[in-house]
Each structure stands twice: as C-alpha cells, then as structure tokens.
Short mmCIF file of C-alpha atoms and ligand atoms in Angstrom, two decimals:
data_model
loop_
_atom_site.label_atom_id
_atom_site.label_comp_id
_atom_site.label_asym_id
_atom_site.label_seq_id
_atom_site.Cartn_x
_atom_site.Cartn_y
_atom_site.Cartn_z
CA UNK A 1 0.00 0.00 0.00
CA UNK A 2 1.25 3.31 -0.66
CA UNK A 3 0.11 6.52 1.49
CA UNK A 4 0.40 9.55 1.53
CA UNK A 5 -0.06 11.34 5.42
CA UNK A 6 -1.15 15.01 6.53
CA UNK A 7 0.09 15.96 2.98
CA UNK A 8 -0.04 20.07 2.67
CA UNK A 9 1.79 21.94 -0.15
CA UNK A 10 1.72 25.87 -0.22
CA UNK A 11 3.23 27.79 -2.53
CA UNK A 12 3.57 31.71 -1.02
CA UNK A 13 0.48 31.48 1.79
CA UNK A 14 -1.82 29.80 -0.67
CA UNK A 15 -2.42 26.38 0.14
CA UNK A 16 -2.58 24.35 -3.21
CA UNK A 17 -2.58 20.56 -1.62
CA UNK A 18 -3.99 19.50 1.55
CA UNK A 19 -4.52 16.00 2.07
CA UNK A 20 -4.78 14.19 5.61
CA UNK A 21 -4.62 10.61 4.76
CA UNK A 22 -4.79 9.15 1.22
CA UNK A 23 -3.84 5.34 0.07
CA UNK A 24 -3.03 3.59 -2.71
CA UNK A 25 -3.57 -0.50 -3.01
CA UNK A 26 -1.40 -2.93 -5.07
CA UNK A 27 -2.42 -3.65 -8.64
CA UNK A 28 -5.44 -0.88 -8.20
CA UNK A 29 -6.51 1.57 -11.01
CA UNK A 30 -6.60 5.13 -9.86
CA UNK A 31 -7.95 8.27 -11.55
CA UNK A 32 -7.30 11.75 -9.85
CA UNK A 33 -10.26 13.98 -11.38
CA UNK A 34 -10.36 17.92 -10.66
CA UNK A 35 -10.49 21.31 -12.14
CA UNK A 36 -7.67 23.12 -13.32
CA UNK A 37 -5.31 24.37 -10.50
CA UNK A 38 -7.12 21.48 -8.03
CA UNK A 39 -3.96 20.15 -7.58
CA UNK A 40 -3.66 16.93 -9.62
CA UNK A 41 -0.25 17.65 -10.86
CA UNK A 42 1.38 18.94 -7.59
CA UNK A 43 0.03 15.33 -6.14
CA UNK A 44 1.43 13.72 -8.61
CA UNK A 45 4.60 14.94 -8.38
CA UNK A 46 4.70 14.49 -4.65
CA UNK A 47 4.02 10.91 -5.37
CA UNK A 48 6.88 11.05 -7.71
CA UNK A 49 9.39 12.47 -5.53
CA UNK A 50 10.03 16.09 -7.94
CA UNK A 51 8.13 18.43 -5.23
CA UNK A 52 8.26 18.52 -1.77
CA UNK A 53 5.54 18.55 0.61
CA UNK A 54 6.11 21.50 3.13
CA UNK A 55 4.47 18.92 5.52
CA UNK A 56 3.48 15.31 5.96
CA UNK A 57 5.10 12.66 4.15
CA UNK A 58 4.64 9.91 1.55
CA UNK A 59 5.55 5.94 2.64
CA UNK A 60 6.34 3.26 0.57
CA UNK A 61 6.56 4.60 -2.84
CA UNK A 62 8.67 2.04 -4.63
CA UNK A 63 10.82 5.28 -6.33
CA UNK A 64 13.05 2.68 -8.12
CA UNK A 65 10.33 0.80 -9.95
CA UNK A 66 8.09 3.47 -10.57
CA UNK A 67 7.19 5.54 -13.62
CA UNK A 68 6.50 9.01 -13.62
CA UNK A 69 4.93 10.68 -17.24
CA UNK A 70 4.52 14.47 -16.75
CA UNK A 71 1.82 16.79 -17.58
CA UNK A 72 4.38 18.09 -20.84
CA UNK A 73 7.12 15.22 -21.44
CA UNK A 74 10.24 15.67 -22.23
CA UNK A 75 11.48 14.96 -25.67
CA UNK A 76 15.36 14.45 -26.51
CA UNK A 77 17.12 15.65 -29.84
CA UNK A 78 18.57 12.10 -30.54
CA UNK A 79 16.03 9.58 -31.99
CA UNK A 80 12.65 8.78 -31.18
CA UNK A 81 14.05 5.09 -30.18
CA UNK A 82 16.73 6.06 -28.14
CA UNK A 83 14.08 8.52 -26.25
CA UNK A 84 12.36 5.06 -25.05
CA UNK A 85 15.37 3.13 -24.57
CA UNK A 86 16.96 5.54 -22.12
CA UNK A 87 14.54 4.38 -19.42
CA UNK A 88 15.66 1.20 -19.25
CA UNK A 89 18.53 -0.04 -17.83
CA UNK A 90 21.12 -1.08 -20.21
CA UNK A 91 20.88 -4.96 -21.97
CA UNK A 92 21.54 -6.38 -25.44
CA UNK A 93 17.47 -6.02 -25.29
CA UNK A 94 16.91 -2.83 -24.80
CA UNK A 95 16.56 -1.66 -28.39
CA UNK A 96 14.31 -4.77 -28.75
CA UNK A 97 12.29 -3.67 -25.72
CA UNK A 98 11.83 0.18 -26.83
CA UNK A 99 10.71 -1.14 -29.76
CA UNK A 100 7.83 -3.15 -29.05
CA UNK A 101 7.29 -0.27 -26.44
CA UNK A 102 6.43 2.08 -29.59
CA UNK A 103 4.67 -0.46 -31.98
CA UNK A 104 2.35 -0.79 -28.80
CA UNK A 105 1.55 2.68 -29.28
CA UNK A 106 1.66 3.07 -32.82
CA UNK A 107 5.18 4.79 -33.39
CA UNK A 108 7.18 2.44 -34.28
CA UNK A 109 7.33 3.79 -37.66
CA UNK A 110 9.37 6.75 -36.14
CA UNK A 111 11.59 5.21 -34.31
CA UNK A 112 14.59 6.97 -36.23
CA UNK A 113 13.25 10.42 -36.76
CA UNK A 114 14.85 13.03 -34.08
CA UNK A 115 12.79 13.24 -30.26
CA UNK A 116 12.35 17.17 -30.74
CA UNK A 117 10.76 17.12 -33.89
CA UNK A 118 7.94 15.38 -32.83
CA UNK A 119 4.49 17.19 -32.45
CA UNK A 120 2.57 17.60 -29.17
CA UNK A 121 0.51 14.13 -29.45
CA UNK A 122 3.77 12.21 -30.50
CA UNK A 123 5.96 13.50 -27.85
CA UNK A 124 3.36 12.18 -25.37
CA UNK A 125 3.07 8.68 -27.40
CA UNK A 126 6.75 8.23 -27.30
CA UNK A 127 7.02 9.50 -23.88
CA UNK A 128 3.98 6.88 -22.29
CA UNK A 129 6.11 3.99 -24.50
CA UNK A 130 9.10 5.04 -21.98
CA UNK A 131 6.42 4.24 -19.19
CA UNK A 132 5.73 0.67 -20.61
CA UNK A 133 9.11 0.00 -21.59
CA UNK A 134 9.20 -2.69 -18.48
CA UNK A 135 7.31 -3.63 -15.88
CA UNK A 136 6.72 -1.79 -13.07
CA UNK A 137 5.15 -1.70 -9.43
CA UNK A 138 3.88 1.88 -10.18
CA UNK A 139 2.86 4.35 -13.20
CA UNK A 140 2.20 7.92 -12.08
CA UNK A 141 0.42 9.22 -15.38
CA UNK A 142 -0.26 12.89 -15.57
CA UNK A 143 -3.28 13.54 -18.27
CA UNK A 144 -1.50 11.37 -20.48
CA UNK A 145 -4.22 11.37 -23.75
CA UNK A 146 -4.45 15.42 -23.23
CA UNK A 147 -2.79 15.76 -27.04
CA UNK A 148 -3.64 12.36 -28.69
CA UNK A 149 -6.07 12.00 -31.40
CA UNK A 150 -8.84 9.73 -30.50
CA UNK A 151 -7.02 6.77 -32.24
CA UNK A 152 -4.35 7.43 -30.14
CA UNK A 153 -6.56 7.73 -26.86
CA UNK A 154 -7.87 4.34 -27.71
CA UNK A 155 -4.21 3.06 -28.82
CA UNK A 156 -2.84 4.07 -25.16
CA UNK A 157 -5.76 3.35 -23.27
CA UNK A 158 -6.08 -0.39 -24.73
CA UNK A 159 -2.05 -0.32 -23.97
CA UNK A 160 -2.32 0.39 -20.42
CA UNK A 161 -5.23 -1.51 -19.28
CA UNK A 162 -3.11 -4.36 -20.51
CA UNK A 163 0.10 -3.47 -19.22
CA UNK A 164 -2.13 -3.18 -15.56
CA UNK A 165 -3.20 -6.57 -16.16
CA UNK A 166 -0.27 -8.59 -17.17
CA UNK A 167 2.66 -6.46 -14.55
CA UNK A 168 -0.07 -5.92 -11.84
CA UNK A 169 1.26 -2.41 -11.58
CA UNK A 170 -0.92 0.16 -9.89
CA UNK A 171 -2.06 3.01 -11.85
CA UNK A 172 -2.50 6.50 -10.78
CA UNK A 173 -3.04 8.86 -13.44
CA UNK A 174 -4.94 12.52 -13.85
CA UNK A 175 -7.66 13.36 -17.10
CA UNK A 176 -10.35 15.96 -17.07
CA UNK A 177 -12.61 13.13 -19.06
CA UNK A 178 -15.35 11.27 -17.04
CA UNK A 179 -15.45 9.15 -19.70
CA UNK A 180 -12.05 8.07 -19.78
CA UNK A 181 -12.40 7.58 -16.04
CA UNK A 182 -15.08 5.68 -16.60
CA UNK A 183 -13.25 3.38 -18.67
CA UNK A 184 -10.01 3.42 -16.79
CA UNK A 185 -10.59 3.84 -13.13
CA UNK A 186 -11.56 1.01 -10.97
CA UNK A 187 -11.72 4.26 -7.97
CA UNK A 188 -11.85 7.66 -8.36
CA UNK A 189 -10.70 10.96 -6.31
CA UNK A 190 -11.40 14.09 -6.97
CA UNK A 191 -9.69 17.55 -6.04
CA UNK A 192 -11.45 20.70 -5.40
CA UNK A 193 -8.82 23.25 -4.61
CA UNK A 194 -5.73 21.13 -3.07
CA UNK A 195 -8.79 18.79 -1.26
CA UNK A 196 -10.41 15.88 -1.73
CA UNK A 197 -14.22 16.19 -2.11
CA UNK A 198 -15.45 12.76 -3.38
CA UNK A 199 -13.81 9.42 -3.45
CA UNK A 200 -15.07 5.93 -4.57
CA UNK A 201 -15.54 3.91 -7.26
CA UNK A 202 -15.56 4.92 -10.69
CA UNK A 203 -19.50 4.17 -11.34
CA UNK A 204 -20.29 5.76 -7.68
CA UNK A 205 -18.21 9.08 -8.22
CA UNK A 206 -19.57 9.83 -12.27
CA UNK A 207 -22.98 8.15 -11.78
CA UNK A 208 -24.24 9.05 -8.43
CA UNK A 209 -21.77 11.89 -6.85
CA UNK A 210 -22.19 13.76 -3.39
CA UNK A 211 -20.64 16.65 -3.05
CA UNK A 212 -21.71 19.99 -4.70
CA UNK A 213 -18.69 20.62 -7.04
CA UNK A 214 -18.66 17.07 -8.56
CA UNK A 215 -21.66 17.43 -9.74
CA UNK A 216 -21.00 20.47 -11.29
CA UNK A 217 -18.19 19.33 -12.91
CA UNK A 218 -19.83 16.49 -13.99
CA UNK A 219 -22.82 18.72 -15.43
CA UNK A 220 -20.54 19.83 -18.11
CA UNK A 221 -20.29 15.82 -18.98
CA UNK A 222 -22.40 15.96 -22.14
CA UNK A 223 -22.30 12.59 -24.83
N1 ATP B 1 5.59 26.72 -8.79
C1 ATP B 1 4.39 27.24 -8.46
N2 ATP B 1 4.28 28.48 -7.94
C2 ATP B 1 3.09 29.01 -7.58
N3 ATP B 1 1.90 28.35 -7.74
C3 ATP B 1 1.95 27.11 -8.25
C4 ATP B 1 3.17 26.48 -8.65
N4 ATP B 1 2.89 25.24 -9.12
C5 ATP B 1 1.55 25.13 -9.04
N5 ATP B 1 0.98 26.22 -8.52
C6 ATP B 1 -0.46 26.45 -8.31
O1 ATP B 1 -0.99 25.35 -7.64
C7 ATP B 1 -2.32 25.06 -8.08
C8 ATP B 1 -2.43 23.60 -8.43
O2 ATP B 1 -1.69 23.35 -9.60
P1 ATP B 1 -1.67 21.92 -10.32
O3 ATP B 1 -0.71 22.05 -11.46
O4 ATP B 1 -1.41 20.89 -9.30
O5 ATP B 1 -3.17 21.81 -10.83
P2 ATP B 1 -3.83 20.70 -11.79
O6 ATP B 1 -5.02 20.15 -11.07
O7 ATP B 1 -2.80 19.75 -12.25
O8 ATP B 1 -4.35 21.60 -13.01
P3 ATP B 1 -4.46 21.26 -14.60
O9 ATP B 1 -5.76 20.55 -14.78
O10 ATP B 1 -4.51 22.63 -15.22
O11 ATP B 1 -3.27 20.49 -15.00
C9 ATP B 1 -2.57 26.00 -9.26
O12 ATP B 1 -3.45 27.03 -8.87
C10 ATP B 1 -1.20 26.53 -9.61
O13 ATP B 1 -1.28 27.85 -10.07
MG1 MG B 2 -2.02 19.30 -14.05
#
C-alpha cells in the first residue's frame, strides 16, 4: 500500500494541496479527477518524488520501480528510439524492448526520426512507451491522452489496461474526461482546490456523486 499522510503543499500562503490521509492499493486503477489548478499535478509529483511537501510525508513509494509521465514530457534531440530506450537499464534487449514499447503505441514507424521534432501528441506517445518500456510496481500518469487523437486515446488506453493486467502495476493517473475515467478507473478521487471532495468507485463518483462541485463538474459531462 502506498500513502500519503497530513500531505499540505503551499506555494507563497496559498495552500494548493492539503490532504490528511490518502492510500493507494497494489495492482489498483486510480484516476485523480479535478479542475484546473485542483492540484492533480502537484500530487502527482509528490508521489513522484520532484516536489516537496512543506508537511506530511509519503511511505512506501517504490521510487526505483516506478514511472512518472509528466503533464508536458520531455522529448530528446537524438532519436525517437533512443528517447524510449533511455529508461531502461542497459541490456543487449533494450533496443528490442523500446521497440515493441512504440509499436504498442503506434510509433514504431518513427523510431529513427529526431525526439524534438515530434508534435505535441507524438511526444506524449513516445514519452507513455518510456512508461511501458518494463514492468513496473507503479505508473504515475499525468493527463496522459491530453494531445492524442482519438485513435491514439484508444491506442494508449487499450495499452495500459493491458500493461495493468499482465505487470499488476498500480495506476495513478490525472484526465479531465469522465469518460475516460469511466473506462479506466476502478476508484476515483477528486480535487477541489488542493482537497479531496469525493472518493469511490468509478461508477459511484460519475454516476451518483455527493458533493456539490462534482456534480457540477460532472454537469458539463455531455455525450
Ligand atoms: N511553482 C508554483 N508556484 C506558484 N503556484 C503554483 C506552482 N505550481 C503550481 N501552482 C499552483 O498550484 C495550483 C495547483 O496546480 P496543479 O498544477 O497541481 O493543478 P492541476 O489540477 O494539475 O491543473 P491542470 O488541470 O490545469 O493540469 C494552481 O493554482 C497553480 O497555479
Ligand atoms: Mg495538471
């Protein structure tokens, strides 16, 4: 289980994250759901170890076997293959690895051309291959369909509800679509301004919410 305990963040005397207790089970799909500026990201990246909490503390994040996508990856000048193959450790395999690790996402056919020449929903394909690259015990995955086309949203969703599956890695990741939740999360929590205002499962949270904001959000939710 991974927790997080009496979590606040502030950043000047604005308090973006405040979080008493909040855990995570093995193999468990996770979608953080919120606003803009709720605090998703700055979570996240508490989880991940790249912000510190000005209190409280996070336990048993497995740091070394984790993955951690950003809100805007990072993409490399050298080649697209070489991007994915960085995050892995060293082998005769690795080139092997990063590419299955693209063809999985449907990039394998630019495997050679240079990481910054990529556009905004490539970057992000190559950069959740790097996440899938190799098993792992956890995959921190900030609004990682935000620039795919909605071949690619299907592409990287289908992707990582099989990677869950077969590594029984636990999946955390942020989207501003209820539907995506809906197909991703097995729970859902959701921010409102650094707290949490609704937690449970995915059909509980979108079909049948509590709190005031949720369903406010949620009235936006057309099909
Ligand atoms: N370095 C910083 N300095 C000051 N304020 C910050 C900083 N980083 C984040 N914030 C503020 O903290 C709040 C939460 O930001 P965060 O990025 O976590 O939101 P988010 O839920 O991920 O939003 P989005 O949906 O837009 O990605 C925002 O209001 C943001 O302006
Ligand atoms: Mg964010």
């Amino acid at each position: 289980m991974f927790e997080l305990v009496n979590i606040v963040k502030k950043f000047e005397d604005r308090t973006i994250l405040d979080i008493p207790y909040l855990s995570f089970r093995e193999n468990k799909r996770y979608v953080l759901m919120g606003v803009n500026g709720s605090g998703k990201t700055t979570l996240l990246r508490i989880m991940a170890g790249t912000l510190e909490p000005d209190m409280g503390e996070v336990k048993n994040i497995p740091r070394e076997d984790m993955g951690y996508m950003p809100q805007s990856p990072y993409a490399f000048g050298f080649s697209v293959r070489r991007n994915v193959e960085m995050a892995l450790p060293q082998s005769p395999s690795s080139a092997e690895k990063a590419m299955r690790a693209l063809k999985a996402v449907g990039m394998d056919a630019m495997a050679d051309a240079r990481g910054h020449t990529l556009s905004g929903g490539e970057t992000q394909r190559m950069a959740f291959a790097r996440m899938i690259a190799l098993p792992r015990t956890l995959l921190l995955l900030d609004e990682p369909t935000s620039s795919a086309d909605i071949q690619g949203m299907d592409q990287i969703e289908a992707t990582l509800l099989r990677y869950a599956a077969d590594t029984g890695c636990t999946l955390i990741l942020s989207t501003h679509s209820p539907a995506q939740a809906l197909r991703l999360a097995e729970e859902i929590i959701f921010l409102d301004k650094g707290k949490i205002v609704e937690q449970g499962t995915a059909q509980s949270v979108l079909r049948n919410p509590q709190n005031e904001d949720v369903k406010l959000f949620l009235k936006h939710w057309k099909i």
